[in-house]
JSON list of C-alpha atoms in Angstrom, two decimals:
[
{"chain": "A", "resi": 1, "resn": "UNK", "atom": "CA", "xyz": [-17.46, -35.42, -6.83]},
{"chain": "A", "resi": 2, "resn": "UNK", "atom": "CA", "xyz": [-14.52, -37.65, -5.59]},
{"chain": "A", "resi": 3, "resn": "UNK", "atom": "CA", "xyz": [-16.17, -40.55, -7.42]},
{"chain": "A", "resi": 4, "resn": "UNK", "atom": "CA", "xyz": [-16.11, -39.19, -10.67]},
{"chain": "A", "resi": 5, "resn": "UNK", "atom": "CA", "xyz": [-12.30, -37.63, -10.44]},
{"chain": "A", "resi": 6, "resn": "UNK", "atom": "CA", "xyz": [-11.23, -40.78, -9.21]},
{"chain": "A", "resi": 7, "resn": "UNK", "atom": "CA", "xyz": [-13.05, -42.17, -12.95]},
{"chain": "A", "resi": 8, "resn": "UNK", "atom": "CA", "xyz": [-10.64, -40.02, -14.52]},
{"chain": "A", "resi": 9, "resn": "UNK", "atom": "CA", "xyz": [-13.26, -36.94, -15.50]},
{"chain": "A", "resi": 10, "resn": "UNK", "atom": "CA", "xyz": [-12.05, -33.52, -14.86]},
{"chain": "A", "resi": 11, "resn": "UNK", "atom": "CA", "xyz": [-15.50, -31.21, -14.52]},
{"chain": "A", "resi": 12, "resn": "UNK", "atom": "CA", "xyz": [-15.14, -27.56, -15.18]},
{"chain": "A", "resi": 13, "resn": "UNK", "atom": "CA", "xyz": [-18.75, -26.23, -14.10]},
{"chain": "A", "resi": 14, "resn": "UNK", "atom": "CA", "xyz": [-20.08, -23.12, -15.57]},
{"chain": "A", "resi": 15, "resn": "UNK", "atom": "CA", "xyz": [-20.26, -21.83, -12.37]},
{"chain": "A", "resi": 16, "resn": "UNK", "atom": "CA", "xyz": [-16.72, -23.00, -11.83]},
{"chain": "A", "resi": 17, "resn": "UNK", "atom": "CA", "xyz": [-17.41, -23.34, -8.12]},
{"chain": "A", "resi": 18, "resn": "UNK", "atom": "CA", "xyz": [-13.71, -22.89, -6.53]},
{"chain": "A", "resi": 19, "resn": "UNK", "atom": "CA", "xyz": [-13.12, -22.72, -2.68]},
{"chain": "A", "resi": 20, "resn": "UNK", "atom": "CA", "xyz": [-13.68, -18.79, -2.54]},
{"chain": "A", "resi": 21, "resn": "UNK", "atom": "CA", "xyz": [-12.15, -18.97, 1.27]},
{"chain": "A", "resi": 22, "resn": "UNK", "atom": "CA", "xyz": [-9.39, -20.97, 0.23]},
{"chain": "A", "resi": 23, "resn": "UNK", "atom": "CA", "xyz": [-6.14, -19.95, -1.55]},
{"chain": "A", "resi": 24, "resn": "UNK", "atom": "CA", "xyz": [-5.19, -21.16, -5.12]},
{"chain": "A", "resi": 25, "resn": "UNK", "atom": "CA", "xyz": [-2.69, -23.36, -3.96]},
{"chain": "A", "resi": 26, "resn": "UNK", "atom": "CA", "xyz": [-4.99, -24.75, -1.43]},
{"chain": "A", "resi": 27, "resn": "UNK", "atom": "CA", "xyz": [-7.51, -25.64, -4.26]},
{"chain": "A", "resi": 28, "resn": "UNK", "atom": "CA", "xyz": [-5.32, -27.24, -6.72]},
{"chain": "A", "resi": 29, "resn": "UNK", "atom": "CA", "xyz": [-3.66, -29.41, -3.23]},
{"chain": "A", "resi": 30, "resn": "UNK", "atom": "CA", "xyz": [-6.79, -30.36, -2.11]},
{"chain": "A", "resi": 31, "resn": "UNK", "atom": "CA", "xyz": [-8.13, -31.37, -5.62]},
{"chain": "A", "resi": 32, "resn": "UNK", "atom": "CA", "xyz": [-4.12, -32.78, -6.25]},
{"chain": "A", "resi": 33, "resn": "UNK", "atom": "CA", "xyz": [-5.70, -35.52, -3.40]},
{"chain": "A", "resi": 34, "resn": "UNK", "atom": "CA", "xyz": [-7.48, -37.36, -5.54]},
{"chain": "A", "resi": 35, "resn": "UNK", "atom": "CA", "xyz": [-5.14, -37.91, -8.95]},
{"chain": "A", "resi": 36, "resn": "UNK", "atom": "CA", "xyz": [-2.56, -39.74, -9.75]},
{"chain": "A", "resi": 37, "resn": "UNK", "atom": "CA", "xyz": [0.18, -37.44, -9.55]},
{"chain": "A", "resi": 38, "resn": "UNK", "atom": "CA", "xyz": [0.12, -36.33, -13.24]},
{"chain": "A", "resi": 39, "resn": "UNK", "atom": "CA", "xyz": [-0.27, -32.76, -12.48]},
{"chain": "A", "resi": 40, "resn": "UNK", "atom": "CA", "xyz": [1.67, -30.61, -10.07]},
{"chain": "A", "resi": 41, "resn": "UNK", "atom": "CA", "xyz": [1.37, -26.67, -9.08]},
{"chain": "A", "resi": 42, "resn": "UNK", "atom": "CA", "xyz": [4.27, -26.43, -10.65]},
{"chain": "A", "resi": 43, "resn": "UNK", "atom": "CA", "xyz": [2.99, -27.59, -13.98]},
{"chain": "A", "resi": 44, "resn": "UNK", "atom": "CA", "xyz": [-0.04, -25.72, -14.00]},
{"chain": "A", "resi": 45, "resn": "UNK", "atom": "CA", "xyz": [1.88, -22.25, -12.99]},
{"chain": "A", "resi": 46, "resn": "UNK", "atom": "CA", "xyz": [3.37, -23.06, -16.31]},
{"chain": "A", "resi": 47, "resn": "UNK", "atom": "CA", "xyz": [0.41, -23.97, -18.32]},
{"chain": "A", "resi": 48, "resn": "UNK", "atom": "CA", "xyz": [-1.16, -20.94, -15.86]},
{"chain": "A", "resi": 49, "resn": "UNK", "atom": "CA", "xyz": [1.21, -18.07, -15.57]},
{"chain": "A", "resi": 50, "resn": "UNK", "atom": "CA", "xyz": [-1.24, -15.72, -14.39]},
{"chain": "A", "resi": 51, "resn": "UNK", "atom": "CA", "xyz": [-1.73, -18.03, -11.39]},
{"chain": "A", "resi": 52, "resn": "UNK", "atom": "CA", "xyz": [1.59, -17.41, -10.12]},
{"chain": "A", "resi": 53, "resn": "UNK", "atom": "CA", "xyz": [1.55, -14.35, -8.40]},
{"chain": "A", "resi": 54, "resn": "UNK", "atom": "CA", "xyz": [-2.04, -15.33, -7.20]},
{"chain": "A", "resi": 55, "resn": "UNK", "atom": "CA", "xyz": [-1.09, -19.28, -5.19]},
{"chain": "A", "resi": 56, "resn": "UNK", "atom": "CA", "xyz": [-1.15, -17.27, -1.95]},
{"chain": "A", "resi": 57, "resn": "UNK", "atom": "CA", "xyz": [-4.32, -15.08, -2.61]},
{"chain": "A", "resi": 58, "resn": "UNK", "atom": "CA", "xyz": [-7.86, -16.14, -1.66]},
{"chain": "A", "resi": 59, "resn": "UNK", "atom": "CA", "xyz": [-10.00, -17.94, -4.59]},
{"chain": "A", "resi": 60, "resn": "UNK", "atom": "CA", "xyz": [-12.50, -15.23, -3.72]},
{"chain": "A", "resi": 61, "resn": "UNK", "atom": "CA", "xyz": [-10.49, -12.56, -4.42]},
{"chain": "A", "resi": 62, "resn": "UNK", "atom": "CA", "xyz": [-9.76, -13.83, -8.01]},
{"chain": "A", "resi": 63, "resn": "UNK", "atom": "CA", "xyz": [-11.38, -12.06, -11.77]},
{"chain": "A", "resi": 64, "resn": "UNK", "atom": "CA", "xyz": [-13.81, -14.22, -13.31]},
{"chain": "A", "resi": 65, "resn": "UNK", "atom": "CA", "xyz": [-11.02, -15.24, -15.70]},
{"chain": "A", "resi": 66, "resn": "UNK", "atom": "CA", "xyz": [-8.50, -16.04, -13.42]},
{"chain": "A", "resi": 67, "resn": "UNK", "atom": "CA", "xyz": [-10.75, -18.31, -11.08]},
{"chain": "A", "resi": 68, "resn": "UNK", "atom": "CA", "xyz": [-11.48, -20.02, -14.35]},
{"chain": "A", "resi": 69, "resn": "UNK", "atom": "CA", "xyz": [-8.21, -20.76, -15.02]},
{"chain": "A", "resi": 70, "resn": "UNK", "atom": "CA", "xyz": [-8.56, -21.85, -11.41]},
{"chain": "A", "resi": 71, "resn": "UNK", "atom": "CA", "xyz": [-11.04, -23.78, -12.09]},
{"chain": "A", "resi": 72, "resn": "UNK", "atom": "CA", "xyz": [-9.68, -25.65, -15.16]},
{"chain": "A", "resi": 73, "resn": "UNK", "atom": "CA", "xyz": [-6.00, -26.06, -13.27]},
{"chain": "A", "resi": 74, "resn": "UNK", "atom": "CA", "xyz": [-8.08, -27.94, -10.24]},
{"chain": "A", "resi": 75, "resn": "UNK", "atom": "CA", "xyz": [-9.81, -30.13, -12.54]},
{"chain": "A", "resi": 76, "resn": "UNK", "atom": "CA", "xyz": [-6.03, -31.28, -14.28]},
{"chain": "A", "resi": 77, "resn": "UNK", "atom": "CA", "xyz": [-4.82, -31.92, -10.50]},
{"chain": "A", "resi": 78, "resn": "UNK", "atom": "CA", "xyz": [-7.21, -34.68, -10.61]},
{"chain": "A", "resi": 79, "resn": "UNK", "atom": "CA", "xyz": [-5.18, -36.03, -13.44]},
{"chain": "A", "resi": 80, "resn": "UNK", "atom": "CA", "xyz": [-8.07, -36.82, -15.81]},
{"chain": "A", "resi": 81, "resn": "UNK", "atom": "CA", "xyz": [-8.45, -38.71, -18.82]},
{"chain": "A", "resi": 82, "resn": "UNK", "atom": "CA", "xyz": [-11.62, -36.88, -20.31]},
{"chain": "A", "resi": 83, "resn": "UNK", "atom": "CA", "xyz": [-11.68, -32.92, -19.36]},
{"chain": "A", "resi": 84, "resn": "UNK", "atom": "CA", "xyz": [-15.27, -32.09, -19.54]},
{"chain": "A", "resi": 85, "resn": "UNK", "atom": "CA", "xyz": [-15.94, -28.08, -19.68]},
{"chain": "A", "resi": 86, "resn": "UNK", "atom": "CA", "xyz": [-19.20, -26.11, -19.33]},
{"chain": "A", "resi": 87, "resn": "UNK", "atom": "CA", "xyz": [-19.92, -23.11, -20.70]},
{"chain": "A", "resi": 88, "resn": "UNK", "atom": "CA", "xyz": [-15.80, -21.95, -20.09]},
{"chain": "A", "resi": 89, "resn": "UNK", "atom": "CA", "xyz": [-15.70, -18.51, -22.08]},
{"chain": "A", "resi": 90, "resn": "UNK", "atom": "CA", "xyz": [-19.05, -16.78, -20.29]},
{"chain": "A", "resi": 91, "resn": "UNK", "atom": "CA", "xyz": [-18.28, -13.85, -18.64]},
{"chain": "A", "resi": 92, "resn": "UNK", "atom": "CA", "xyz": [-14.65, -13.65, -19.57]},
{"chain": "A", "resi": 93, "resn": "UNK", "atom": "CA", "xyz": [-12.89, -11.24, -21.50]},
{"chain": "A", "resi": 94, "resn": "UNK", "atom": "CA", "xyz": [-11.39, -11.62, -24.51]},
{"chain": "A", "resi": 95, "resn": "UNK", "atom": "CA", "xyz": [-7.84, -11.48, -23.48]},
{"chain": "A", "resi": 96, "resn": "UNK", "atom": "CA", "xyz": [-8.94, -14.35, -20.80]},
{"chain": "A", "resi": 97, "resn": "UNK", "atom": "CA", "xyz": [-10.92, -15.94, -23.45]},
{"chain": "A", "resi": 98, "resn": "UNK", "atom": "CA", "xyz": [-7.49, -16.39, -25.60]},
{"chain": "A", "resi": 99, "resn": "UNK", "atom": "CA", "xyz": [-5.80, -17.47, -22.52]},
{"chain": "A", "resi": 100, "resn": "UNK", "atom": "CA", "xyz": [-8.06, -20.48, -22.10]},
{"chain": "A", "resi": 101, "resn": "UNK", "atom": "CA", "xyz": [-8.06, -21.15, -25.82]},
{"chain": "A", "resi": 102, "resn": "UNK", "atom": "CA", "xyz": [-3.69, -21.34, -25.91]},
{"chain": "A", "resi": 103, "resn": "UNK", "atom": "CA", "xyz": [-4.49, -23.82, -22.91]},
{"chain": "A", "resi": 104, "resn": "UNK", "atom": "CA", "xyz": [-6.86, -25.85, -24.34]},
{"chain": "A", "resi": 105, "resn": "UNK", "atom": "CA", "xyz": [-4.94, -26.03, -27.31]},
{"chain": "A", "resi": 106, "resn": "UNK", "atom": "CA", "xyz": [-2.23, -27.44, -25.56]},
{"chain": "A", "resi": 107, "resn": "UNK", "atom": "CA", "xyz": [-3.87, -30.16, -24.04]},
{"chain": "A", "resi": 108, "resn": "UNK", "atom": "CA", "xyz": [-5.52, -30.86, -26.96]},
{"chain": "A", "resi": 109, "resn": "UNK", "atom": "CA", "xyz": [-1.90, -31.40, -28.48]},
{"chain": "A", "resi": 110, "resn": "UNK", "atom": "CA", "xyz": [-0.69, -33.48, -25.41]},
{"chain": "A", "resi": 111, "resn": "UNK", "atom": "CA", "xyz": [-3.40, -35.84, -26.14]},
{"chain": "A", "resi": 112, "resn": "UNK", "atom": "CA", "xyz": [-6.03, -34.37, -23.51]},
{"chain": "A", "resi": 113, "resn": "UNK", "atom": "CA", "xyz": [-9.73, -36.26, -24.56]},
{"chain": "A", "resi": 114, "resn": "UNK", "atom": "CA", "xyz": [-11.77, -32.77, -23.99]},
{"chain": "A", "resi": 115, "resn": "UNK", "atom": "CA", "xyz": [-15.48, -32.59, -24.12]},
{"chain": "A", "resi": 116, "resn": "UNK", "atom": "CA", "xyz": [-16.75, -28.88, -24.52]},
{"chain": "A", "resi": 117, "resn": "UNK", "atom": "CA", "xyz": [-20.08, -27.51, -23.96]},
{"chain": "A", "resi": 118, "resn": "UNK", "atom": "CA", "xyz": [-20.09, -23.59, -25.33]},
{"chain": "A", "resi": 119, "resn": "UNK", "atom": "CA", "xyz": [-22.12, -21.10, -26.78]},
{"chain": "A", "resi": 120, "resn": "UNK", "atom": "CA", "xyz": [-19.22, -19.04, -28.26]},
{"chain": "A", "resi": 121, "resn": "UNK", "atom": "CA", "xyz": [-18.69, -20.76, -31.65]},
{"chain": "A", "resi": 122, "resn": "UNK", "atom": "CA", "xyz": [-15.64, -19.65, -32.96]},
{"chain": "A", "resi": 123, "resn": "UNK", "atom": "CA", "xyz": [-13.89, -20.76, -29.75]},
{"chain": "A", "resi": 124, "resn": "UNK", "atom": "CA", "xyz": [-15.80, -24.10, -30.08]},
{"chain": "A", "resi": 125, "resn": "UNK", "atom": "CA", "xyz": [-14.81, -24.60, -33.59]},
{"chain": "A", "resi": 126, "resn": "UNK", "atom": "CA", "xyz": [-11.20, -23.53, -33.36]},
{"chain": "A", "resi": 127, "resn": "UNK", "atom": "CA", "xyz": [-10.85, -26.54, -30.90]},
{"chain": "A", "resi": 128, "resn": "UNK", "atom": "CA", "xyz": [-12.79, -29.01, -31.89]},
{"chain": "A", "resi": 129, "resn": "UNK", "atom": "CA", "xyz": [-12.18, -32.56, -34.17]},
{"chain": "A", "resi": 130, "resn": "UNK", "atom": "CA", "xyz": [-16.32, -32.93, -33.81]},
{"chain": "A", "resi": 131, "resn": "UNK", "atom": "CA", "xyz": [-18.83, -30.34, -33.69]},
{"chain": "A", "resi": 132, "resn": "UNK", "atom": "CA", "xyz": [-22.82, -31.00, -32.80]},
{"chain": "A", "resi": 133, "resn": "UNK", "atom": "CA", "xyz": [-25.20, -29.11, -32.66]},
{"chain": "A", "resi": 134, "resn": "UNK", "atom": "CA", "xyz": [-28.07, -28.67, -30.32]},
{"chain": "A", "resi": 135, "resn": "UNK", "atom": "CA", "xyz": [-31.52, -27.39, -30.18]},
{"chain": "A", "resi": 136, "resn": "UNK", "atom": "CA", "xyz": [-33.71, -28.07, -27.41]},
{"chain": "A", "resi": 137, "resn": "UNK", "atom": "CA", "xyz": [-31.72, -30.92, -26.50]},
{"chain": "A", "resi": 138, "resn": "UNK", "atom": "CA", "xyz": [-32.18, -32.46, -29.89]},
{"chain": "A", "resi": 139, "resn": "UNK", "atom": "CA", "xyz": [-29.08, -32.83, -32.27]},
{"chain": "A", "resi": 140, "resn": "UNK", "atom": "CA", "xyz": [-29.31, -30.63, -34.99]},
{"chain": "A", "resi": 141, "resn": "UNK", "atom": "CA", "xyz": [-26.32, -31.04, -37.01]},
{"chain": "A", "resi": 142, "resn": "UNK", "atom": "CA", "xyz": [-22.77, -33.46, -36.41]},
{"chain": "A", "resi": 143, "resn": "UNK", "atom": "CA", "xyz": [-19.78, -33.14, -38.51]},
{"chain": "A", "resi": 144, "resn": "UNK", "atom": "CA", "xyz": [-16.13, -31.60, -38.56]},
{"chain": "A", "resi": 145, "resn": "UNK", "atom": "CA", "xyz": [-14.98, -27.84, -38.39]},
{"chain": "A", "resi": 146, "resn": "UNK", "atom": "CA", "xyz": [-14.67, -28.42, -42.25]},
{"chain": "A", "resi": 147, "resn": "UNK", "atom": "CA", "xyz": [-17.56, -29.27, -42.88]},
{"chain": "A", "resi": 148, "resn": "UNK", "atom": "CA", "xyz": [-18.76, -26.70, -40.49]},
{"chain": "A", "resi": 149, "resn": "UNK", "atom": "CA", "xyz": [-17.67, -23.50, -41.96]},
{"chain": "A", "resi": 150, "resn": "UNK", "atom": "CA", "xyz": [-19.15, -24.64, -44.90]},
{"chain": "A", "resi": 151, "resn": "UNK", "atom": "CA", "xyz": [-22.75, -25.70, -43.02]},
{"chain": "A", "resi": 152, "resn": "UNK", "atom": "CA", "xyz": [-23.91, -22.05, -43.51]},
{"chain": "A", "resi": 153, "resn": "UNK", "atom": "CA", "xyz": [-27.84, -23.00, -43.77]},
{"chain": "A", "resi": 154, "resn": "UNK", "atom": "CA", "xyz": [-26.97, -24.92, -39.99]},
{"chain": "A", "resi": 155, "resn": "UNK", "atom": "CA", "xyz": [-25.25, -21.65, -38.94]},
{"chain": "A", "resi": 156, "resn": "UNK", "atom": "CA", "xyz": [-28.04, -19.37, -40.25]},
{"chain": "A", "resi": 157, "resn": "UNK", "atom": "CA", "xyz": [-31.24, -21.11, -38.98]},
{"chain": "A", "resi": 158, "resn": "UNK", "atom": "CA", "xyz": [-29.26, -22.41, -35.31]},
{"chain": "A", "resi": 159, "resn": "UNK", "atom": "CA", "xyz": [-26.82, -19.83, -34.85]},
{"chain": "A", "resi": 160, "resn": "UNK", "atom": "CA", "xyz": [-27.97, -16.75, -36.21]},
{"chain": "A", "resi": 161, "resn": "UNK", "atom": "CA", "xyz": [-24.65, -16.72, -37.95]}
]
């Protein structure tokens, strides 16, 4: 919502829910509304490249990976703070998947606050400062990457792994 862009909270939904009827560039302007100015086309064609060639198409028309690239670029037009992401890797492939991971990376290194929500844990861990676990809602573990490659009971008995 408006509200919560304008609290400086980028969402990326699971569902990533872009305009399907609507070009690219025509999502990240309308979302480009509500920010501060942070974020241009421009900058996310860079962070983007795939997006390029693809400002002029219909959302609609887009892979799964390159709407959520979409999807991530609109919520940075907003010019967030926090850069909260559901469930970003399902249903992508893993070239897309390493796309999204080089981005997130480099927000991460720009000093991007990101909070991610994601079932694929070796993405999840190569990100993250934090890592909790959850089961059933309940938290199940907490500590760093370090600590989590080393957790291997955790792994075992909540990840399978």
């Amino acid at each position: 919502s408006p509200r919560i862009a304008r609290a400086g909270i980028g969402f990326v939904p699971e569902t990533r829910e872009v305009f399907t009827s609507l070009t690219v560039r025509e999502n990240l302007t309308l979302a480009g509304r509500i920010g501060r100015g942070d974020w241009t086309v421009a900058r996310l064609v860079a962070l983007f490249p795939n997006l390029a060639a693809r400002l002029n198409a219909p959302a609609g028309v887009l892979s799964g990976g390159e709407q959520q690239m979409l999807a991530l670029a609109r919520a940075l037009m907003t010019s967030p703070r926090l850069l909260l992401l559901d469930e970003p890797t399902e249903g992508l492939a893993a070239p897309m998947v390493a796309i999204l991971q080089a981005a997130l990376t480099a927000l991460k290194a720009d000093g991007m606050a990101i909070l991610l929500v994601e079932q694929n844990v070796g993405f999840a861990a190569a990100l993250a400062d934090r890592i909790k676990l959850l089961s059933r809602g309940v938290a199940v573990w907490d500590g760093g990457p370090a600590e989590f490659s080393g957790a291997s009971g955790a792994r075992r008995r909540y990840l399978g792994a």
